[in-house]
Amino acid sequence: MFNGRLKVTVCGAAELSQTNFMTRLNFEKEKKPDLDPYVAVDVDEVFVERTLTKQKTRDPDWQETFDTDLLRSAEEIGFTVFHDATVPPDDFIANCKIPLSELIEKENQPVHDIWVNL
């Protein structure tokens, strides 16, 4: 459990997969359509912030930093990648959760650089 100030930088993603909607439409495997991805950040499934949408890429580079005060005991931070669809709702690409306990165990390191396979 963690309470205090949390600062997170969403750096980027590499080789994002097609959405389920794109797969259902049977896009040719050689010509994968581009995505318009963004990341929604949550703490214990409560929305915190989202990145800007990066246009027509499978390898977005956001480099966006968010600060939030955690006024109650928090257990995990979540990252969900969506394709910004022309017609809502946006398409799910991938997600992950990182237990804050993993970060607290490394508290002697003020900055944690973590890449997660989605």
Short mmCIF file of C-alpha atoms in Angstrom, two decimals:
data_model
loop_
_atom_site.label_atom_id
_atom_site.label_comp_id
_atom_site.label_asym_id
_atom_site.label_seq_id
_atom_site.Cartn_x
_atom_site.Cartn_y
_atom_site.Cartn_z
CA MET A 1 0.00 0.00 0.00
CA PHE A 2 1.23 3.45 -0.87
CA ASN A 3 0.05 6.97 -0.25
CA GLY A 4 1.89 10.14 -1.16
CA ARG A 5 2.86 11.74 -4.46
CA LEU A 6 3.28 9.60 -7.57
CA LYS A 7 5.14 10.87 -10.64
CA VAL A 8 4.97 8.75 -13.79
CA THR A 9 6.48 9.29 -17.24
CA VAL A 10 4.95 7.34 -20.12
CA CYS A 11 7.89 6.99 -22.51
CA GLY A 12 6.74 4.97 -25.48
CA ALA A 13 5.77 1.65 -26.99
CA ALA A 14 7.23 -0.60 -29.68
CA GLU A 15 5.56 -2.82 -32.26
CA LEU A 16 1.97 -2.43 -31.08
CA SER A 17 -0.40 -5.11 -32.36
CA GLN A 18 -3.53 -4.68 -34.40
CA THR A 19 -6.76 -4.23 -32.49
CA ASN A 20 -9.36 -7.02 -32.44
CA PHE A 21 -11.52 -4.88 -34.74
CA MET A 22 -8.72 -4.71 -37.32
CA THR A 23 -8.17 -8.47 -37.06
CA ARG A 24 -11.89 -9.13 -37.66
CA LEU A 25 -11.72 -7.04 -40.82
CA ASN A 26 -8.98 -9.37 -42.14
CA PHE A 27 -6.41 -6.71 -43.00
CA GLU A 28 -3.58 -8.16 -45.06
CA LYS A 29 -0.75 -9.37 -42.82
CA GLU A 30 1.91 -7.78 -45.04
CA LYS A 31 0.24 -4.38 -44.85
CA LYS A 32 -0.64 -3.72 -41.24
CA PRO A 33 -2.73 -0.57 -40.78
CA ASP A 34 -1.30 2.23 -38.68
CA LEU A 35 -2.66 2.96 -35.23
CA ASP A 36 -3.45 6.24 -33.46
CA PRO A 37 -2.44 5.09 -29.95
CA TYR A 38 -2.71 6.75 -26.56
CA VAL A 39 -2.24 5.50 -23.00
CA ALA A 40 -4.75 5.85 -20.16
CA VAL A 41 -3.11 5.79 -16.70
CA ASP A 42 -5.03 4.64 -13.63
CA VAL A 43 -4.33 3.91 -9.97
CA ASP A 44 -6.37 1.04 -8.56
CA GLU A 45 -8.65 1.34 -11.63
CA VAL A 46 -9.39 5.03 -10.96
CA PHE A 47 -8.53 7.16 -13.99
CA VAL A 48 -5.61 9.56 -13.45
CA GLU A 49 -4.59 10.93 -16.86
CA ARG A 50 -4.05 10.05 -20.50
CA THR A 51 -1.35 10.82 -23.02
CA LEU A 52 -1.87 12.68 -26.25
CA THR A 53 -2.76 10.57 -29.28
CA LYS A 54 0.15 9.80 -31.60
CA GLN A 55 -0.94 9.65 -35.21
CA LYS A 56 -0.34 6.72 -37.59
CA THR A 57 2.32 4.77 -35.74
CA ARG A 58 2.97 1.36 -34.16
CA ASP A 59 5.99 2.71 -32.27
CA PRO A 60 4.73 5.81 -30.44
CA ASP A 61 7.04 8.04 -28.39
CA TRP A 62 5.10 10.03 -25.79
CA GLN A 63 7.60 11.22 -23.15
CA GLU A 64 4.72 12.63 -21.07
CA THR A 65 4.93 13.02 -17.29
CA PHE A 66 2.00 12.99 -14.86
CA ASP A 67 1.86 13.80 -11.14
CA THR A 68 -0.92 12.75 -8.82
CA ASP A 69 -1.52 12.76 -5.08
CA LEU A 70 -2.61 9.44 -3.66
CA LEU A 71 -4.80 10.30 -0.70
CA ARG A 72 -5.70 6.72 0.13
CA SER A 73 -3.70 3.54 0.19
CA ALA A 74 -2.94 2.55 -3.39
CA GLU A 75 -1.82 -0.88 -4.55
CA GLU A 76 -1.18 -0.74 -8.31
CA ILE A 77 -0.76 1.53 -11.28
CA GLY A 78 -2.33 0.56 -14.58
CA PHE A 79 -1.53 1.47 -18.17
CA THR A 80 -4.02 0.78 -20.95
CA VAL A 81 -3.18 1.42 -24.60
CA PHE A 82 -6.06 2.34 -26.92
CA HIS A 83 -6.40 3.15 -30.60
CA ASP A 84 -8.15 6.52 -30.92
CA ALA A 85 -10.99 5.38 -33.20
CA THR A 86 -12.81 7.74 -35.53
CA VAL A 87 -16.13 6.49 -34.20
CA PRO A 88 -16.27 5.76 -30.44
CA PRO A 89 -15.64 3.64 -28.50
CA ASP A 90 -11.85 3.55 -28.84
CA ASP A 91 -10.28 0.16 -29.58
CA PHE A 92 -8.38 -1.69 -26.84
CA ILE A 93 -4.80 -2.63 -27.76
CA ALA A 94 -3.14 -3.83 -24.54
CA ASN A 95 -2.81 -3.18 -20.82
CA CYS A 96 -0.67 -3.94 -17.79
CA LYS A 97 -0.65 -3.38 -14.06
CA ILE A 98 2.42 -2.74 -11.91
CA PRO A 99 2.17 -3.29 -8.16
CA LEU A 100 3.38 -0.20 -6.31
CA SER A 101 5.01 -2.57 -3.81
CA GLU A 102 7.57 -3.46 -6.53
CA LEU A 103 8.53 0.19 -6.78
CA ILE A 104 8.58 0.77 -3.02
CA GLU A 105 10.97 -2.18 -2.58
CA LYS A 106 13.46 -0.24 -4.74
CA GLU A 107 12.99 3.04 -2.88
CA ASN A 108 16.76 3.66 -2.79
CA GLN A 109 16.44 4.28 -6.56
CA PRO A 110 14.55 7.56 -7.02
CA VAL A 111 13.76 6.74 -10.67
CA HIS A 112 12.52 3.39 -11.97
CA ASP A 113 12.90 2.60 -15.67
CA ILE A 114 10.48 -0.22 -16.44
CA TRP A 115 9.56 -1.68 -19.83
CA VAL A 116 6.62 -4.09 -19.84
CA ASN A 117 5.77 -6.63 -22.56
CA LEU A 118 2.10 -6.20 -23.42
#
